[in-house]
Coordinates of C-alpha atoms and ligand atoms in Angstrom, one line a residue:
M1 CA -35.1 42.3 -76.1
T2 CA -38.8 41.8 -75.9
V3 CA -40.5 38.5 -76.3
L4 CA -44.0 38.2 -77.8
V5 CA -45.8 35.4 -76.1
T6 CA -48.9 34.3 -78.0
G7 CA -51.4 32.4 -75.7
G8 CA -49.7 34.2 -72.8
A9 CA -52.9 34.3 -70.8
G10 CA -53.3 30.5 -71.0
Y11 CA -52.3 27.9 -68.4
I12 CA -48.9 27.1 -69.9
G13 CA -48.4 30.5 -71.5
S14 CA -48.8 32.4 -68.2
H15 CA -46.1 30.2 -66.6
V16 CA -43.8 31.1 -69.5
V17 CA -44.6 34.8 -69.2
R18 CA -43.8 34.7 -65.4
A19 CA -40.5 32.9 -66.0
L20 CA -39.5 35.4 -68.5
L21 CA -40.4 38.4 -66.3
L22 CA -38.6 36.8 -63.4
R23 CA -35.3 36.8 -65.3
G24 CA -35.9 40.4 -66.4
T25 CA -37.0 39.9 -70.0
R26 CA -39.6 42.3 -71.4
V27 CA -42.8 40.6 -72.5
V28 CA -45.8 41.5 -74.6
V29 CA -48.8 39.0 -74.7
A30 CA -51.1 38.2 -77.6
D31 CA -54.2 36.3 -76.7
D32 CA -57.8 36.1 -77.9
L33 CA -58.9 35.3 -74.3
S34 CA -61.1 32.5 -75.5
A35 CA -59.4 30.2 -73.0
G36 CA -56.9 32.6 -71.5
I37 CA -57.7 34.4 -68.3
P38 CA -56.9 38.1 -68.0
A39 CA -56.0 37.8 -64.3
R40 CA -53.0 35.6 -65.2
V41 CA -51.4 38.5 -67.1
R42 CA -52.7 41.5 -65.0
G43 CA -50.5 44.6 -65.5
L44 CA -49.0 43.4 -68.7
D45 CA -49.5 44.6 -72.3
V46 CA -52.0 42.3 -73.8
A47 CA -53.0 42.5 -77.5
H48 CA -56.4 40.9 -78.0
I49 CA -55.9 39.1 -81.3
D50 CA -57.4 36.1 -83.0
L51 CA -54.2 35.1 -84.8
A52 CA -56.1 33.2 -87.5
A53 CA -58.2 36.3 -88.5
A54 CA -57.6 37.9 -91.9
E55 CA -56.3 41.1 -90.3
A56 CA -53.9 39.3 -87.9
P57 CA -50.7 39.7 -89.9
D58 CA -51.1 43.5 -89.8
V59 CA -52.1 43.6 -86.2
I60 CA -49.1 41.4 -85.2
R61 CA -46.8 43.6 -87.3
T62 CA -48.0 46.6 -85.3
V63 CA -47.4 44.8 -82.0
I64 CA -43.9 43.8 -83.1
K65 CA -43.1 47.4 -84.1
N66 CA -44.6 49.1 -81.1
H67 CA -42.8 46.8 -78.6
S68 CA -39.5 46.2 -80.5
V69 CA -40.2 42.4 -80.4
T70 CA -37.1 40.3 -81.1
S71 CA -38.4 36.8 -80.5
V72 CA -41.7 35.0 -80.3
I73 CA -42.9 32.1 -78.2
H74 CA -46.0 30.8 -79.9
L75 CA -48.4 28.9 -77.7
A76 CA -51.8 30.2 -78.9
A77 CA -53.7 27.2 -80.3
R78 CA -56.7 25.0 -79.9
K79 CA -55.7 21.9 -78.0
Q80 CA -58.7 19.7 -77.3
V81 CA -58.3 16.3 -79.0
G82 CA -62.0 15.4 -79.0
E83 CA -63.0 18.8 -80.3
S84 CA -60.4 18.5 -83.1
L85 CA -62.1 15.2 -84.2
E86 CA -65.4 17.0 -84.4
K87 CA -64.2 20.2 -86.1
P88 CA -61.1 19.4 -88.0
E89 CA -61.5 22.3 -90.5
W90 CA -61.6 24.8 -87.6
Y91 CA -58.5 23.2 -86.0
F92 CA -56.5 23.7 -89.2
Q93 CA -57.9 27.2 -89.7
Q94 CA -57.0 28.2 -86.1
N95 CA -53.7 26.4 -85.6
I96 CA -52.3 26.4 -89.1
G97 CA -53.9 29.7 -90.1
G98 CA -52.7 31.3 -86.9
L99 CA -49.1 30.1 -87.4
A100 CA -49.1 31.2 -91.0
N101 CA -50.2 34.7 -90.1
L102 CA -47.6 34.9 -87.3
L103 CA -44.8 33.7 -89.6
T104 CA -45.9 36.2 -92.3
A105 CA -45.7 39.1 -89.8
M106 CA -42.4 37.9 -88.4
R107 CA -40.9 37.6 -91.9
L108 CA -42.0 41.1 -92.9
E109 CA -40.7 42.6 -89.7
G110 CA -37.4 40.7 -89.7
V111 CA -38.1 38.8 -86.4
D112 CA -36.2 35.6 -86.8
R113 CA -36.5 33.6 -83.6
L114 CA -39.5 31.4 -82.8
V115 CA -40.2 28.8 -80.0
F116 CA -43.2 26.8 -81.2
S117 CA -45.4 24.9 -78.8
S118 CA -45.7 21.4 -80.3
S119 CA -46.9 18.2 -78.7
A120 CA -46.3 14.5 -78.1
A121 CA -49.6 14.1 -80.0
T122 CA -47.4 14.3 -83.1
Y123 CA -46.3 10.7 -82.4
G124 CA -49.7 9.1 -82.4
I125 CA -49.3 5.6 -80.9
P126 CA -45.5 4.8 -80.9
N127 CA -44.6 1.2 -80.2
V128 CA -41.4 2.0 -78.2
D129 CA -40.7 2.4 -74.5
S130 CA -39.5 5.9 -74.9
V131 CA -39.8 8.0 -78.0
T132 CA -37.0 10.0 -79.6
E133 CA -37.6 13.1 -81.7
D134 CA -36.6 11.1 -84.8
Y135 CA -39.4 8.6 -84.4
P136 CA -41.7 9.2 -87.4
G137 CA -44.7 11.4 -86.7
R138 CA -48.0 9.6 -87.2
P139 CA -50.6 11.7 -85.4
I140 CA -54.0 10.0 -84.9
N141 CA -56.2 13.1 -84.6
P142 CA -56.5 16.5 -86.2
Y143 CA -55.0 18.3 -83.2
G144 CA -51.8 16.2 -83.5
E145 CA -51.8 16.8 -87.2
T146 CA -51.9 20.6 -86.8
K147 CA -48.9 20.4 -84.5
L148 CA -46.9 18.2 -86.9
V149 CA -47.8 20.5 -89.9
G150 CA -46.8 23.5 -87.7
E151 CA -43.4 22.0 -87.2
W152 CA -43.0 21.5 -91.0
M153 CA -43.9 25.2 -91.5
V154 CA -41.2 26.2 -89.1
T155 CA -38.7 24.0 -91.0
D156 CA -39.8 25.5 -94.3
A157 CA -39.5 29.1 -93.0
A158 CA -36.0 28.3 -91.7
K159 CA -35.0 27.1 -95.2
A160 CA -36.8 29.9 -97.1
W161 CA -35.9 33.0 -95.1
G162 CA -33.6 32.0 -92.3
L163 CA -36.0 31.7 -89.4
R164 CA -34.4 30.1 -86.3
G165 CA -36.9 27.8 -84.6
T166 CA -37.3 25.3 -81.8
S167 CA -40.3 23.1 -81.5
L168 CA -41.0 21.8 -78.1
R169 CA -43.0 18.6 -78.0
Y170 CA -44.8 18.7 -74.7
F171 CA -45.7 15.5 -73.0
N172 CA -48.4 15.5 -70.2
V173 CA -48.2 18.9 -68.6
A174 CA -49.6 19.3 -65.1
G175 CA -49.0 21.1 -61.8
A176 CA -49.0 24.8 -61.0
G177 CA -46.3 27.4 -60.4
A178 CA -48.7 29.7 -58.6
A179 CA -52.4 29.4 -57.6
E180 CA -53.6 32.1 -60.0
L181 CA -51.9 30.4 -62.9
A182 CA -53.4 26.9 -62.3
D183 CA -55.0 24.8 -65.0
T184 CA -58.7 25.6 -64.7
A185 CA -59.8 23.5 -67.7
L186 CA -61.2 20.0 -66.8
A187 CA -59.5 18.4 -69.8
N188 CA -56.7 16.2 -68.3
L189 CA -56.3 13.4 -65.8
I190 CA -55.2 15.3 -62.7
P191 CA -57.6 18.3 -62.9
I192 CA -60.5 15.8 -63.7
V193 CA -59.7 13.6 -60.7
F194 CA -59.5 16.7 -58.4
A195 CA -62.9 17.8 -59.7
A196 CA -64.3 14.4 -59.0
I197 CA -62.9 14.3 -55.5
R198 CA -64.3 17.8 -54.7
A199 CA -67.7 16.7 -56.0
G200 CA -67.5 13.5 -53.9
K201 CA -67.6 11.4 -57.0
P202 CA -65.4 8.4 -58.0
A203 CA -62.4 8.9 -60.3
T204 CA -62.4 6.9 -63.5
V205 CA -59.6 4.8 -65.0
F206 CA -60.0 4.4 -68.8
G207 CA -58.7 0.9 -69.4
T208 CA -57.0 -1.7 -67.1
D209 CA -56.1 -4.3 -69.7
Y210 CA -53.2 -2.5 -71.5
P211 CA -49.9 -4.2 -71.8
T212 CA -48.3 -2.0 -69.1
V213 CA -47.1 -2.4 -65.5
D214 CA -50.6 -2.5 -64.0
G215 CA -52.8 -2.5 -67.1
S216 CA -53.6 1.2 -67.1
C217 CA -52.0 3.7 -69.6
V218 CA -48.6 5.2 -68.8
R219 CA -47.7 8.8 -69.5
D220 CA -44.8 11.1 -68.9
Y221 CA -46.0 13.9 -66.6
V222 CA -44.0 17.1 -66.7
H223 CA -44.4 20.0 -64.2
V224 CA -45.5 23.2 -65.9
Q225 CA -42.8 25.2 -64.2
D226 CA -40.1 22.9 -65.6
L227 CA -41.8 23.3 -69.0
A228 CA -41.7 27.1 -68.7
E229 CA -38.0 26.9 -68.0
A230 CA -37.5 24.8 -71.1
H231 CA -38.9 27.7 -73.1
L232 CA -36.2 30.0 -71.7
A233 CA -33.5 27.4 -72.5
A234 CA -34.9 27.2 -76.1
L235 CA -34.8 31.0 -76.4
D236 CA -31.2 31.1 -75.2
Y237 CA -30.3 28.4 -77.7
L238 CA -31.8 30.4 -80.6
D239 CA -29.7 33.4 -79.6
A240 CA -26.5 31.5 -80.5
D241 CA -25.3 31.5 -84.1
A242 CA -26.4 29.5 -87.1
R243 CA -29.5 27.9 -85.8
T244 CA -32.1 26.4 -88.1
H245 CA -35.0 24.4 -86.7
S246 CA -34.6 21.9 -83.9
V247 CA -37.2 19.7 -82.3
F248 CA -37.1 18.7 -78.6
N249 CA -39.2 16.4 -76.4
V250 CA -40.1 18.0 -73.1
G251 CA -40.8 15.4 -70.5
T252 CA -39.1 13.7 -67.6
G253 CA -38.2 10.4 -69.3
R254 CA -40.1 8.6 -66.5
G255 CA -43.6 7.2 -67.0
Y256 CA -46.4 6.7 -64.5
S257 CA -49.5 4.7 -65.0
V258 CA -53.0 6.1 -64.4
L259 CA -53.3 3.9 -61.2
E260 CA -49.9 5.2 -60.0
V261 CA -51.1 8.8 -60.5
L262 CA -54.3 8.1 -58.5
A263 CA -52.3 6.5 -55.7
E264 CA -50.1 9.7 -55.6
I265 CA -53.3 11.9 -55.5
K266 CA -54.6 9.8 -52.6
R267 CA -51.3 10.3 -50.8
V268 CA -51.1 14.0 -51.4
T269 CA -54.8 14.8 -50.6
G270 CA -55.2 12.3 -47.8
I271 CA -58.6 11.4 -49.4
D272 CA -59.3 7.7 -50.1
F273 CA -61.7 8.4 -53.0
E274 CA -63.5 5.7 -54.9
V275 CA -62.1 4.5 -58.2
N276 CA -64.2 3.3 -61.1
L277 CA -62.4 0.9 -63.5
A278 CA -63.9 1.6 -66.9
E279 CA -63.4 0.6 -70.5
R280 CA -60.6 1.9 -72.7
R281 CA -61.0 5.3 -74.1
A282 CA -60.7 5.4 -77.9
G283 CA -57.4 6.6 -79.3
D284 CA -55.2 6.3 -76.1
P285 CA -51.7 5.1 -76.7
P286 CA -50.9 2.5 -74.0
F287 CA -47.5 4.0 -73.3
L288 CA -46.2 7.4 -74.1
C289 CA -42.9 8.4 -72.5
A290 CA -40.2 10.9 -73.7
D291 CA -36.6 10.1 -74.5
V292 CA -35.1 13.3 -73.1
S293 CA -31.5 12.9 -74.2
R294 CA -31.6 15.5 -76.9
I295 CA -32.9 18.4 -74.8
K296 CA -30.6 17.5 -72.0
E297 CA -27.5 17.4 -74.2
T298 CA -28.4 20.3 -76.5
L299 CA -30.2 22.8 -74.2
G300 CA -28.8 21.6 -70.9
W301 CA -32.4 21.3 -69.6
S302 CA -33.9 18.5 -67.6
A303 CA -37.0 18.4 -65.4
Q304 CA -36.3 19.2 -61.8
R305 CA -39.7 18.2 -60.3
G306 CA -41.4 14.9 -60.1
L307 CA -44.9 13.5 -59.9
G308 CA -45.1 14.4 -56.1
E309 CA -44.5 18.1 -56.8
I310 CA -46.8 18.1 -59.7
V311 CA -49.7 16.7 -57.7
E312 CA -48.9 18.8 -54.6
S313 CA -48.7 22.0 -56.5
A314 CA -51.9 21.4 -58.5
W315 CA -53.8 20.5 -55.3
A316 CA -52.4 23.4 -53.3
A317 CA -53.5 25.8 -56.1
L318 CA -57.1 24.6 -55.5
N319 CA -57.1 24.8 -51.8
Ligands
WQD401 C1 -53.9 10.8 -69.4 C2 -54.3 9.3 -69.2 C3 -56.4 8.6 -70.1 C4 -59.0 11.0 -67.5 C5 -53.8 14.7 -73.9 C6 -53.7 14.9 -75.4 C7 -52.3 15.3 -75.7 C8 -51.9 16.5 -74.9 C9 -52.1 16.2 -73.5 C10 -52.5 18.8 -75.5 C11 -54.9 8.6 -70.4 C12 -56.4 8.5 -68.6 C13 -57.9 10.4 -68.2 C14 -59.8 10.2 -66.7 C15 -58.3 8.4 -67.1 N1 -52.8 17.6 -75.2 N2 -57.6 9.1 -68.0 N3 -59.4 8.9 -66.5 O1 -54.7 11.8 -73.5 O2 -52.4 11.5 -72.5 O3 -53.0 13.6 -73.6 O4 -53.4 15.8 -73.2 O5 -51.5 19.3 -75.8 O6 -52.3 15.6 -77.1 O7 -54.1 13.7 -76.1 O8 -54.0 13.1 -71.4 O9 -54.8 13.7 -69.3 O10 -56.5 13.1 -71.1 O11 -55.1 11.4 -70.1 O12 -58.0 7.2 -66.9 O13 -60.7 10.7 -66.1 O14 -55.3 9.3 -68.2 O15 -57.1 7.6 -70.7 O16 -54.4 7.3 -70.4 P1 -53.6 12.4 -72.8 P2 -55.1 12.9 -70.4

């Protein structure tokens, strides 16, 4: 059994790759290295492919044949919300085009197992305390739209030719399983605050007048190592009989406000950095927290690490 991991040189992908290798599964990586870092996958077979390019189906077919690929974990995608608002066509071309090419190659080569990297961004702004997978998807940006459409494509392939799929809707992923795999992009709250601390600048809180526990936005932060293990559970699930397409939230079920995250960062770092209370950021749901009953009951997976380990591991990776 060999698993093709697309986006395997990325922050989350490289944790998935390492978890697979640790349990003795053979892995081949496909990555265009636009955001991926070669050092994260040193020593592995890496196919440099833009999955959305016209020649991609043929190239993927060759990778599948050469490595006897039996399953695919598809993480390769563009994932910056702001950028997706500026370049929606490109997001669809990349995320939907890439998935279409991958599914084409899988179908032609008879590879029928796929774990698809989806997102809580498919929910948009839900008005519930914790969101179940059945909550209607109403994404509010092109990034989230590409993830929802991607899920539909997996459902349609399951109906049309018997693909077995799981879509994992990631909530707010953070932390590091090893220093060299750490999140180096300054795109999310915890890395942004660390960068501010290291530059001696204040951290910023976007919005303090939300209807939440302390007025700042609440999110469900999941450790990247726990998330990697969810992919293994999803693969095992697909190996059982008669699977079609199942969707799972991947979070902890517990929310923390931005101010609570900052307090945890102060505790872990021992640095009493300044905090700048700013206006709301456009498009932020006040509260986004996973209902994790389905993944626990069906895959037997639940997050093992909390906010403390998330912040500690991310900070340790930088120091
Ligand atoms: C978390 C909270 C901010 C920075 C995004 C995407 C989502 C998914 C994960 C990819 C929010 C607040 C942030 C800062 C702050 N992406 N914040 N000060 O927006 O919940 O989710 O990343 O798969 O689709 O939307 O994550 O880390 O940007 O923000 O107060 O300097 O922290 O307003 O409430 P978000 P985030």
